[in-house]
Amino acid sequence: MAGGEVDDHVEEVKNQQVLARDYISAIPEESDMYVNNTATIKLKVPAGDEFNGSVLLKNLYLSCDPYMRGVKHSDTGTTAQDRIVFFAPDSPIVGYGVSKVVDSRHPELKAGDLVWGITKWEQYSLITNTQSFFKINHTDVPLSYYTGLLGMPGMTAYAGFYQVCNPKKGEYVYVSSAFGAVGQIVGQLAKLMGCYVVGSAGSKEKVDILKNKFGFDEAFNYKEEVDLNAALKRYFPQGIDIYFENVGGKMLDAVLLNMRLHGRIAVCGMISQYNYEKHEGVTNLMHLIYKRIRMEGFSVNDFYHLYPNFLDVMLPFIREAKIAYVEDITQGLENGPAALVRLFSGRNAGKAVVAVAHHAQ
Amino acid sequence: MAGGEVDDHVEEVKNQQVLARDYISAIPEESDMYVNNTATIKLKVPAGDEFNGSVLLKNLYLSCDPYMRGVKHSDTGTTAQDRIVFFAPDSPIVGYGVSKVVDSRHPELKAGDLVWGITKWEQYSLITNTQSFFKINHTDVPLSYYTGLLGMPGMTAYAGFYQVCNPKKGEYVYVSSAFGAVGQIVGQLAKLMGCYVVGSAGSKEKVDILKNKFGFDEAFNYKEEVDLNAALKRYFPQGIDIYFENVGGKMLDAVLLNMRLHGRIAVCGMISQYNYEKHEGVTNLMHLIYKRIRMEGFSVNDFYHLYPNFLDVMLPFIREAKIAYVEDITQGLENGPAALVRLFSGRNAGKAVVAVAHHAQ
């Protein structure tokens, strides 16, 4: 048998896929994706050295995340993990997911294990680069949580808030894009630490959930504010100690005017800037000096060594219901494109997840 | 004798002054200042509780510094020390200087002591707020150095480079406004640490001095570069680890494109922005995330507890001639306005100092 081939006796099954038509350079639209119902896959990692360490996964949940968009060449990150191409011609969409190992040539993973990491939008995936995968050891919480609260977004919130923001009890914390998967967790971690927390989001419904379910002290709909500076002055008469930045542009400019001495800005995302050819200019950076502000971009990829510590903090919070979490689960891989597009329109009602198959199946 | 009055028997002397005509809102011009040759002063701290802790100083050297300009109301700092008003109607210009104590009601200062701190542009000053003053204990170096290398600019360079930039041997360091009092010291401290250092300045003469006297690896005249991004790529083919920011605006935008992973930007000043009513927008802040950059504004005022450590580092460097320093000393208080204006035009040939009187006089 030649290297790379799979034994003919291995069962070949149908493998529904969601593929990209082409590279994209902006927010994905449904027409950028198509469903293929005719592909098949053999449920075994092929022989051959090139598949040493590979796994064959059954994908259970796929995550819709706001960075699953096209990027301009100039906007690429500088490490391999930052250069994920989510959309490539006639290739399955790439994204985070929760999966079950069907077959493994990986020394630390065996059939039946549950994992989360970067997989593909299809029922089954042969994964050769398993660098991003974490084995799931705690299954007393919903598995879908590993796409959010216990996965990359949760870890991003944890690292960004505890490691980058250097928070102290009683501080004034502002979270933009607070209804997002990361923002809602940051806000709750800040409340659990004893901070005053205000979030902004893009609809009345989201604002209500921030206040009533996630326990933010205040929240506001940024779309209804003609003057962001005035809005922030209203919610933070004493100023902002910590800004968890997801937005950029005009919002950042308004925040800079309202920061307190020795404030910290953790730059997690700048969603307002992703689709501008020419980004909005930020004009108030002088305030970095006036208030001695530390503004720091970070990537969750630098913090995964803390994942065990993160679980030690987060699992008790979940089990004791100290953290609220809302998922917006779309059933069926074929409905994935609509779910992803809905996320970008801001119409998701919680962490956007696509359920491909259930664990027991 | 009533409180606040000075004994009639105390000698009254002439006290030449440089006064401001009014508040200013931009760079000072010579016409914003005038010399008064008719004022007199009694060389004794008055009696009365309000003068407890006050000193009567003979000013020896006055410092011309780039922050001695008008500021817009919205651009004020948030601590008392940041709100120095350098120009107020018919008041002596306020600025750093080196002075000799003539009379003292301060418990730790006595007549004959030498000090540096925030004084006034006049021959003699009665100083009630002595908070900013440091006693000068080392006089084997020129006293004028305490307006620069051993004073606030030196301390700013030391704190900004060692405390904010977190430098490591072999890193790539870029200093803008590198001929400035702070920039030239930062570059030399970086060289002494074993970094690769490039500076930019605004004339061929300054560029030559940066390379030939201050030992920068490279230097360039930013006014001759049509494309700052291309210039930086030429000098930093491997990117920039540390940017000591004195300029802001377009320069910062170009630097952001050239920063390396985990780079640090110490924001000391943004001189390009001081005179814009509407500041130039910075559009490449997304790179804070792509490269996980820490960008931190700082004020030397937060670091003066380290002044003894600073002297421990800097005095040996000076005595062993490991640090070069160039002063542009203008003789005579009456020539102070011209010296200050020359600084803002970029025509100073070194640290701009006004010599008011010599120590021995």
XYZ file of C-alpha atoms in Angstrom:
722
model
C 0.000 0.000 0.000
C 1.443 3.338 -0.990
C 2.006 6.006 1.632
C -0.954 8.284 2.134
C -3.515 5.763 0.915
C -6.193 4.388 3.146
C -6.959 0.725 3.390
C -9.724 -0.135 0.915
C -11.582 -2.017 3.592
C -12.149 1.082 5.688
C -15.700 2.326 5.687
C -16.268 5.328 3.437
C -19.060 7.641 4.558
C -20.762 10.727 3.270
C -19.123 13.944 4.450
C -21.283 17.042 4.090
C -19.157 20.177 3.761
C -19.534 23.958 3.723
C -17.011 25.346 1.257
C -15.864 28.807 0.301
C -16.202 29.875 -3.309
C -13.077 32.012 -3.182
C -10.885 34.056 -0.907
C -12.801 36.937 0.595
C -11.588 40.365 1.566
C -14.396 41.532 3.820
C -17.291 40.193 5.840
C -18.583 36.873 4.465
C -21.943 36.728 2.733
C -24.036 33.624 2.252
C -23.190 33.660 -1.454
C -19.500 33.290 -0.565
C -20.226 29.772 0.706
C -21.889 26.645 -0.667
C -22.847 23.246 0.683
C -21.482 20.073 -0.878
C -23.543 16.948 -0.134
C -21.648 14.501 -2.306
C -18.177 14.295 -0.716
C -17.121 11.129 1.042
C -14.344 10.330 3.504
C -12.740 7.185 4.894
C -12.882 7.216 8.673
C -9.221 6.399 9.192
C -6.035 8.435 9.310
C -4.038 7.369 6.222
C -0.731 5.561 6.556
C 2.497 7.345 5.628
C 4.887 9.575 7.512
C 3.096 12.740 6.506
C 0.140 11.652 8.638
C 2.151 10.972 11.768
C 0.371 12.881 14.504
C -2.815 13.349 12.479
C -6.345 12.711 13.688
C -9.649 11.957 11.986
C -12.356 13.954 13.725
C -16.114 13.853 13.816
C -17.129 17.486 14.217
C -19.855 18.072 16.796
C -20.062 21.869 17.168
C -18.612 24.582 14.978
C -18.040 28.099 16.203
C -19.052 31.280 14.364
C -16.588 33.975 15.351
C -16.188 37.601 14.291
C -12.635 37.145 13.010
C -13.876 34.646 10.382
C -13.606 37.189 7.636
C -11.273 38.112 4.859
C -8.251 40.181 5.686
C -6.204 42.459 3.529
C -2.656 41.364 2.906
C -1.267 44.270 4.922
C -3.379 43.284 7.895
C -1.944 39.868 8.494
C -0.464 38.815 11.753
C 3.093 37.715 12.152
C 2.799 34.236 13.592
C 1.540 31.140 11.843
C -1.479 30.857 14.116
C -2.579 34.373 13.234
C -2.508 33.725 9.548
C -5.410 31.307 9.466
C -7.174 31.553 6.124
C -10.800 30.949 6.948
C -11.967 31.147 3.354
C -10.062 29.560 0.465
C -11.407 28.521 -2.951
C -13.438 25.275 -2.817
C -12.069 24.456 0.613
C -14.118 23.859 3.737
C -14.442 26.951 5.930
C -11.855 26.820 8.710
C -12.868 27.586 12.274
C -12.866 26.522 15.876
C -14.970 23.535 16.833
C -15.600 20.718 19.279
C -14.962 17.278 17.840
C -14.703 13.616 18.723
C -11.636 11.651 17.704
C -12.647 8.806 15.358
C -9.148 7.644 14.544
C -5.767 8.854 15.693
C -2.096 8.627 14.875
C -1.443 11.262 17.514
C 0.440 9.984 20.558
C -1.784 11.740 23.085
C -5.174 11.366 21.462
C -7.174 8.197 20.975
C -10.484 7.273 19.385
C -13.351 8.487 21.543
C -11.476 11.453 22.978
C -13.179 14.830 22.805
C -11.161 17.814 21.665
C -11.565 21.484 20.751
C -9.449 23.453 18.352
C -9.212 24.608 14.750
C -11.155 22.260 12.509
C -13.171 22.542 9.295
C -16.794 23.052 8.399
C -17.625 19.468 7.471
C -18.953 16.408 9.221
C -15.569 14.690 9.392
C -12.120 16.255 9.149
C -8.685 14.813 8.673
C -6.474 17.170 10.680
C -2.727 17.068 10.198
C -1.926 20.186 12.209
C -3.205 19.378 15.687
C -1.237 22.150 17.386
C -4.356 24.072 18.315
C -6.187 21.152 19.929
C -6.991 20.741 23.577
C -8.360 17.516 24.958
C -11.651 18.003 26.781
C -11.494 16.421 30.225
C -14.567 17.968 31.821
C -17.869 16.847 30.299
C -20.225 17.810 33.114
C -20.769 21.079 31.227
C -22.291 21.323 27.743
C -19.719 20.391 25.098
C -20.722 23.404 23.008
C -19.262 25.613 25.773
C -15.826 24.666 24.458
C -16.513 26.884 21.442
C -17.077 29.831 23.779
C -17.026 30.115 27.541
C -14.475 27.291 27.916
C -12.763 27.684 24.576
C -10.936 30.355 22.674
C -13.302 33.257 23.480
C -13.311 32.411 27.187
C -9.560 32.050 27.227
C -9.278 35.385 25.375
C -11.422 37.086 28.005
C -9.441 35.499 30.827
C -6.025 36.353 29.398
C -7.031 39.819 28.279
C -8.680 40.772 31.531
C -6.444 39.161 34.143
C -3.115 39.235 32.314
C -3.311 42.418 30.245
C -5.694 44.714 32.167
C -4.142 44.175 35.604
C -7.541 44.776 37.244
C -8.171 45.806 40.825
C -11.332 45.623 42.897
C -13.437 48.749 42.606
C -12.054 49.892 39.276
C -14.195 51.307 36.483
C -14.347 48.940 33.527
C -15.790 49.583 30.096
C -16.317 46.777 27.595
C -17.260 47.593 24.017
C -18.910 44.953 21.864
C -19.929 43.619 25.262
C -22.486 41.172 23.935
C -19.804 39.408 21.929
C -18.500 36.039 23.042
C -15.442 37.617 24.650
C -17.011 40.832 25.926
C -19.788 39.192 27.901
C -17.238 37.036 29.740
C -14.889 39.961 30.419
C -17.777 41.907 31.937
C -18.722 39.059 34.222
C -15.131 38.393 35.302
C -14.850 42.097 36.122
C -18.081 41.994 38.165
C -16.831 38.899 40.025
C -13.699 40.878 40.898
C -15.755 43.735 42.318
C -15.406 46.247 39.506
C -18.014 48.689 38.208
C -18.766 47.470 34.697
C -20.484 49.135 31.762
C -20.887 47.527 28.359
C -22.029 48.755 24.997
C -23.809 46.762 22.316
C -25.786 47.353 19.156
C -29.410 46.699 20.117
C -31.886 47.225 22.926
C -32.271 43.460 23.351
C -28.536 42.990 23.857
C -28.385 45.891 26.283
C -31.188 44.336 28.317
C -29.414 40.994 28.479
C -26.147 42.658 29.506
C -27.887 44.324 32.427
C -30.395 41.678 33.430
C -28.648 38.422 32.703
C -24.929 39.162 32.684
C -25.113 41.565 35.625
C -23.397 44.566 34.055
C -23.950 47.663 36.201
C -24.984 49.602 33.125
C -25.149 49.064 29.401
C -26.012 51.240 26.438
C -26.822 50.946 22.756
C -24.005 52.761 20.994
C -26.164 53.162 17.878
C -28.479 55.452 19.824
C -25.700 57.750 21.030
C -24.929 60.738 18.838
C -21.992 61.697 21.058
C -19.983 58.756 22.373
C -17.880 61.045 24.559
C -21.023 62.354 26.266
C -22.364 58.823 26.674
C -19.162 57.684 28.369
C -19.142 60.761 30.618
C -22.672 59.852 31.672
C -21.782 56.281 32.599
C -18.312 57.047 33.908
C -18.452 60.432 35.650
C -15.216 59.450 37.396
C -13.574 58.084 34.266
C -12.512 54.672 33.036
C -9.705 52.628 34.566
C -9.892 49.698 32.170
C -11.150 49.615 28.613
C -11.538 46.248 26.965
C -11.252 47.300 23.333
C -13.145 45.427 20.668
C -14.171 48.292 18.420
C -11.502 50.889 17.592
C -11.993 54.079 15.584
C -14.388 56.681 16.956
C -15.152 54.599 20.034
C -11.483 54.467 20.983
C -11.200 58.214 20.456
C -14.097 58.823 22.838
C -12.696 56.401 25.394
C -9.271 58.083 25.354
C -10.934 61.324 26.446
C -12.453 59.524 29.429
C -9.606 57.389 30.684
C -8.301 57.858 34.198
C -4.710 58.252 35.276
C -2.746 55.018 34.768
C -5.614 53.473 32.843
C -5.195 50.331 30.794
C -6.588 49.494 27.379
C -6.477 45.843 26.347
C -6.783 45.762 22.582
C -8.590 42.554 21.724
C -10.170 43.616 18.439
C -11.078 46.664 16.387
C -14.192 45.440 14.655
C -15.113 48.913 13.375
C -11.896 48.934 11.361
C -11.921 45.548 9.682
C -13.849 46.657 6.633
C -12.352 50.025 5.963
C -9.885 50.239 3.144
C -8.600 53.367 4.839
C -9.067 52.970 8.563
C -10.669 55.690 10.650
C -7.991 57.839 12.197
C -7.648 57.919 15.971
C -6.894 61.481 16.991
C -6.740 61.501 20.796
C -3.611 59.432 21.398
C -2.043 62.409 23.219
C -4.136 61.225 26.150
C -1.865 58.202 26.428
C 0.678 60.658 27.785
C -1.668 62.911 29.761
C -3.061 59.954 31.667
C -0.033 57.626 31.372
C -2.165 54.980 29.733
C -0.934 51.544 28.799
C -2.556 50.281 25.609
C -1.673 46.746 24.733
C -2.623 44.493 21.871
C -2.726 40.838 22.717
C -3.470 37.490 21.192
C -4.905 34.563 23.060
C -2.297 32.416 21.302
C 0.348 33.776 23.650
C -1.542 32.629 26.732
C -2.592 29.018 26.154
C -0.020 27.818 28.651
C -2.471 29.252 31.192
C -5.371 27.110 29.957
C -5.277 24.822 33.038
C -5.368 27.884 35.323
C -8.248 29.234 33.259
C -10.233 26.014 33.768
C -9.506 26.134 37.503
C -11.130 29.565 37.600
C -13.910 29.099 35.095
C -15.271 25.625 35.829
C -16.221 26.488 39.433
C -17.830 29.731 38.214
C -19.935 27.701 35.771
C -20.809 24.935 38.225
C -21.803 27.480 40.876
C -23.791 29.454 38.281
C -21.740 32.559 38.928
C -21.311 33.122 35.231
C -24.215 33.339 32.829
C -23.859 32.192 29.271
C -26.230 32.379 26.344
C -25.796 30.328 23.217
C -27.505 30.736 19.882
C -27.228 27.226 18.470
C -28.122 26.594 14.842
C -28.926 22.976 14.070
C -27.356 21.406 10.996
C -24.140 22.088 9.135
C -26.108 23.146 6.055
C -27.440 26.099 8.052
C -23.921 27.198 9.023
C -23.551 29.905 6.352
C -26.741 31.639 7.508
C -25.586 31.468 11.140
C -22.218 32.985 10.318
C -23.763 35.796 8.287
C -26.266 36.465 11.085
C -23.357 36.973 13.505
C -21.920 39.719 11.321
C -25.296 41.433 11.079
C -25.431 41.513 14.880
C -28.647 39.481 14.953
C -27.267 36.548 16.937
C -28.925 36.078 20.312
C -25.863 34.664 22.066
C -22.667 32.787 21.263
C -23.213 31.606 17.678
C -22.668 27.854 17.360
C -23.536 25.380 14.627
C -24.484 21.926 15.888
C -23.273 19.359 13.361
C -23.866 16.169 15.305
C -24.561 15.178 18.850
C -21.976 13.494 20.986
C -23.881 10.238 21.337
C -24.476 9.856 17.608
C 6.344 93.264 61.325
C 3.290 91.926 59.497
C 3.299 88.389 58.040
C 4.611 88.238 54.522
C 6.663 91.393 54.770
C 10.399 91.436 54.456
C 12.633 93.233 56.857
C 13.346 96.721 55.511
C 17.007 96.264 56.212
C 17.338 93.410 53.726
C 19.195 94.329 50.570
C 16.932 94.973 47.601
C 18.499 94.204 44.234
C 17.564 94.520 40.618
C 15.834 91.429 39.256
C 15.757 91.186 35.498
C 12.793 89.114 34.301
C 11.405 87.575 31.124
C 7.628 87.814 31.256
C 4.812 86.515 29.118
C 2.395 89.009 27.609
C -0.553 86.624 27.877
C -1.519 82.982 27.914
C -0.524 81.299 24.680
C -2.222 78.443 22.878
C 0.558 77.315 20.546
C 4.301 77.553 20.080
C 5.743 80.694 21.718
C 7.017 83.527 19.552
C 9.436 86.195 20.631
C 6.621 88.740 20.637
C 4.827 86.671 23.295
C 7.586 87.584 25.765
C 9.182 90.789 27.018
C 12.095 91.688 29.248
C 11.582 93.800 32.359
C 14.750 95.500 33.623
C 13.171 97.528 36.402
C 11.925 94.934 38.881
C 13.610 94.539 42.239
C 13.567 91.817 44.872
C 14.671 91.506 48.496
C 17.039 88.587 48.877
C 15.258 87.027 51.822
C 12.319 84.679 52.200
C 9.573 86.745 53.838
C 8.315 85.951 57.301
C 4.840 84.545 57.778
C 3.409 81.025 57.763
C 2.666 81.126 54.054
C 6.397 81.163 53.380
C 7.235 78.178 55.540
C 9.275 75.891 53.310
C 9.987 78.593 50.754
C 13.364 79.400 49.242
C 14.884 82.467 47.603
C 16.896 81.314 44.619
C 19.514 82.854 42.407
C 18.907 81.316 39.004
C 22.048 80.126 37.215
C 20.804 78.202 34.190
C 17.335 78.079 32.669
C 16.212 75.263 30.425
C 14.429 75.667 27.079
C 12.212 72.622 26.613
C 9.768 71.640 23.884
C 6.802 71.359 26.258
C 7.107 75.101 27.092
C 4.186 75.995 24.919
C 0.552 76.770 25.253
C -1.873 73.909 25.596
C -5.499 73.695 24.730
C -7.828 73.216 27.653
C -8.763 69.708 26.500
C -5.119 68.721 26.399
C -4.311 69.196 30.046
C -2.873 66.500 32.171
C -4.532 65.189 35.256
C -1.992 65.785 37.976
C -0.882 69.096 39.416
C 2.651 68.717 38.091
C 1.351 68.259 34.556
C -0.658 71.431 34.650
C 2.268 73.806 34.753
C 1.328 77.050 33.056
C 4.515 78.204 31.405
C 3.037 81.425 30.085
C 0.680 83.609 32.105
C -0.054 87.349 31.646
C 2.757 89.559 32.967
C 4.298 86.686 34.894
C 7.803 85.354 34.499
C 8.050 82.352 32.168
C 8.051 79.150 34.212
C 10.561 76.414 33.478
C 13.203 74.087 34.771
C 16.454 75.564 35.947
C 19.559 75.213 38.078
C 19.718 77.652 40.974
C 21.652 78.530 44.109
C 19.813 78.947 47.378
C 20.267 82.509 48.656
C 17.918 82.232 51.598
C 15.828 79.373 52.877
C 12.954 78.574 55.195
C 12.999 75.018 53.878
C 14.136 72.449 56.436
C 16.412 70.570 54.019
C 17.869 73.452 52.031
C 20.267 76.121 53.235
C 21.922 79.162 51.724
C 24.628 78.112 49.296
C 22.975 74.829 48.312
C 22.586 74.131 44.627
C 19.250 72.812 43.368
C 17.428 72.020 40.140
C 13.695 72.116 39.593
C 10.876 74.304 38.359
C 11.817 77.948 38.704
C 11.095 81.187 36.842
C 12.781 83.174 34.109
C 14.294 85.894 36.265
C 17.552 86.481 38.085
C 16.127 85.709 41.516
C 12.993 83.752 42.364
C 11.006 83.352 45.516
C 9.735 79.767 45.300
C 6.963 78.644 47.597
C 6.324 75.301 45.917
C 9.621 73.467 46.226
C 8.139 70.057 45.473
C 10.007 69.722 42.194
C 13.439 70.570 43.581
C 16.363 68.241 43.888
C 19.484 69.187 45.756
C 22.604 68.918 43.596
C 25.248 66.874 45.403
C 27.638 66.210 42.523
C 29.390 69.283 41.181
C 32.292 67.620 39.355
C 30.122 67.819 36.219
C 28.941 71.088 34.655
C 26.015 72.502 36.590
C 24.132 73.180 33.365
C 23.884 69.394 32.891
C 21.173 69.432 35.556
C 18.864 71.060 33.006
C 19.424 68.107 30.663
C 21.538 65.017 30.984
C 21.261 64.947 34.791
C 17.895 66.668 35.087
C 14.397 66.169 33.859
C 15.244 65.188 30.257
C 17.852 62.675 31.396
C 15.497 61.243 33.962
C 12.779 61.047 31.294
C 15.117 59.106 29.005
C 16.151 56.802 31.825
C 12.631 56.090 33.044
C 11.172 55.798 29.563
C 13.853 53.497 28.262
C 14.607 51.262 31.221
C 11.219 51.258 32.947
C 8.762 51.498 30.066
C 10.554 49.938 27.083
C 11.837 46.853 28.890
C 14.859 46.711 26.568
C 17.035 43.708 25.869
C 20.487 43.483 24.354
C 20.426 43.168 20.585
C 16.983 44.658 20.092
C 16.134 47.104 17.314
C 15.435 50.571 18.690
C 14.059 53.561 16.837
C 14.077 57.040 18.385
C 12.190 59.860 16.698
C 13.113 63.442 17.482
C 16.418 61.822 18.351
C 18.359 65.056 18.540
C 16.076 66.295 21.279
C 17.309 66.449 24.864
C 15.547 63.186 25.691
C 16.022 61.364 22.393
C 19.790 61.731 22.252
C 20.094 60.203 25.723
C 17.700 57.350 24.963
C 19.736 56.457 21.893
C 22.961 56.395 23.839
C 21.487 54.349 26.692
C 20.245 51.884 24.074
C 23.677 51.675 22.467
C 25.272 51.121 25.887
C 22.869 48.209 26.355
C 23.928 46.652 23.063
C 20.913 47.549 20.951
C 20.848 48.553 17.283
C 19.748 52.177 17.301
C 18.414 54.427 14.563
C 17.303 57.999 15.110
C 15.528 60.561 13.007
C 15.920 64.318 13.138
C 15.087 67.357 11.055
C 18.384 68.425 9.493
C 21.534 66.996 7.956
C 23.627 68.555 10.728
C 21.619 66.813 13.432
C 21.768 63.510 11.560
C 25.546 63.803 11.356
C 25.864 64.468 15.076
C 23.575 61.531 15.889
C 25.829 59.201 13.915
C 29.244 60.681 14.600
C 28.997 62.020 18.121
C 26.169 60.130 19.788
C 27.068 56.808 18.183
C 23.688 55.942 16.671
C 24.067 53.075 14.198
C 22.077 55.024 11.642
C 20.156 58.266 11.459
C 18.015 59.958 8.840
C 16.456 63.319 8.085
C 12.719 62.686 8.154
C 12.116 65.841 6.113
C 13.881 64.247 3.164
C 11.792 61.074 3.226
C 8.670 61.104 1.069
C 7.639 57.685 2.388
C 8.336 57.165 6.092
C 7.280 53.516 5.871
C 9.881 52.901 3.159
C 12.521 54.750 5.179
C 11.878 52.612 8.220
C 11.922 49.425 6.138
C 15.326 50.504 4.831
C 16.780 51.038 8.297
C 14.922 48.214 9.982
C 14.645 45.349 7.479
C 13.943 43.079 10.452
C 11.519 45.463 12.099
C 11.492 47.553 15.238
C 11.386 46.127 18.773
C 11.295 49.426 20.620
C 10.014 52.775 19.437
C 10.689 55.768 21.627
C 7.846 58.011 20.499
C 8.303 61.760 20.463
C 6.426 62.637 17.306
C 3.031 60.957 16.780
C 0.807 61.293 13.718
C 2.147 60.018 10.409
C 5.406 58.893 11.970
C 3.565 56.667 14.440
C 1.484 55.238 11.607
C 4.613 54.312 9.671
C 6.244 52.825 12.769
C 3.205 50.661 13.535
C 3.621 49.008 10.120
C 7.215 48.136 10.992
C 6.964 46.945 14.573
C 8.028 43.428 15.476
C 6.092 40.895 17.486
C 5.817 41.945 21.148
C 7.223 45.370 20.343
C 7.031 48.248 22.801
C 6.239 51.882 22.149
C 7.076 54.315 24.940
C 5.026 57.439 24.323
C 7.078 60.329 25.626
C 5.719 63.079 23.389
C 3.800 63.676 20.192
C 5.352 66.886 19.033
C 3.738 66.721 15.578
C 0.339 66.925 17.251
C 0.766 69.810 19.662
C -0.226 72.515 17.231
C -3.074 70.873 15.410
C -6.526 71.945 16.389
C -7.683 68.655 14.926
C -4.966 66.095 15.434
C -3.778 63.872 12.618
C -5.554 60.540 12.761
C -3.514 57.409 13.396
C -4.896 54.659 11.208
C -2.713 51.602 11.784
C -3.569 50.772 15.388
C -4.768 47.312 14.255
C -1.087 46.436 14.292
C -1.175 46.665 18.079
C -3.098 43.397 17.877
C -1.264 41.788 14.947
C 2.073 42.253 16.678
C 0.843 42.272 20.314
C 2.387 45.671 20.860
C 2.434 47.462 24.180
C 2.118 51.220 23.745
C 2.484 53.153 26.948
C 2.335 56.823 27.747
C 4.453 57.885 30.662
C 5.442 60.930 32.618
C 8.776 61.397 34.283
C 6.854 62.685 37.304
C 5.927 59.105 38.176
C 9.560 58.016 38.331
C 11.436 60.561 40.436
C 11.732 58.079 43.292
C 14.317 56.464 40.999
C 16.417 59.620 40.741
C 19.205 58.231 43.003
C 19.371 55.074 40.861
C 19.474 57.263 37.777
C 22.476 59.177 39.144
C 24.195 55.894 39.988
C 23.914 54.912 36.337
C 24.456 58.260 34.674
C 27.289 59.853 36.665
C 29.760 57.029 35.875
C 28.728 57.162 32.210
C 29.524 60.876 32.177
C 32.775 60.595 34.140
C 33.975 57.761 31.898
C 32.898 59.717 28.802
C 30.597 56.925 27.711
C 27.833 59.393 27.047
C 28.237 62.389 24.790
C 26.316 65.553 25.414
C 26.053 68.746 23.440
C 24.740 71.976 24.888
C 23.688 75.119 23.087
C 24.132 77.715 25.805
C 22.811 81.220 25.280
C 24.413 83.828 27.514
C 22.159 86.291 29.287
C 18.577 86.090 30.463
C 17.604 88.877 28.051
C 18.450 86.491 25.180
C 16.213 83.763 26.592
C 13.186 84.462 24.370
C 15.286 84.085 21.224
C 16.799 80.851 22.526
C 13.380 79.387 23.293
C 12.003 80.344 19.881
C 15.092 78.879 18.201
C 14.395 75.534 19.908
C 10.930 75.379 18.352
C 12.339 76.192 14.926
C 14.712 73.228 15.281
C 17.776 75.473 14.913
C 19.288 74.682 18.306
C 22.632 72.916 18.103
C 22.262 70.918 21.318
C 20.400 71.070 24.605
C 19.114 74.658 24.729
C 20.124 76.393 27.950
C 20.103 80.034 28.994
C 22.971 81.033 31.271
C 21.724 83.686 33.692
C 24.662 83.856 36.063
C 27.692 81.839 36.875
C 27.975 79.838 40.036
C 30.826 81.843 41.429
C 29.144 85.186 40.892
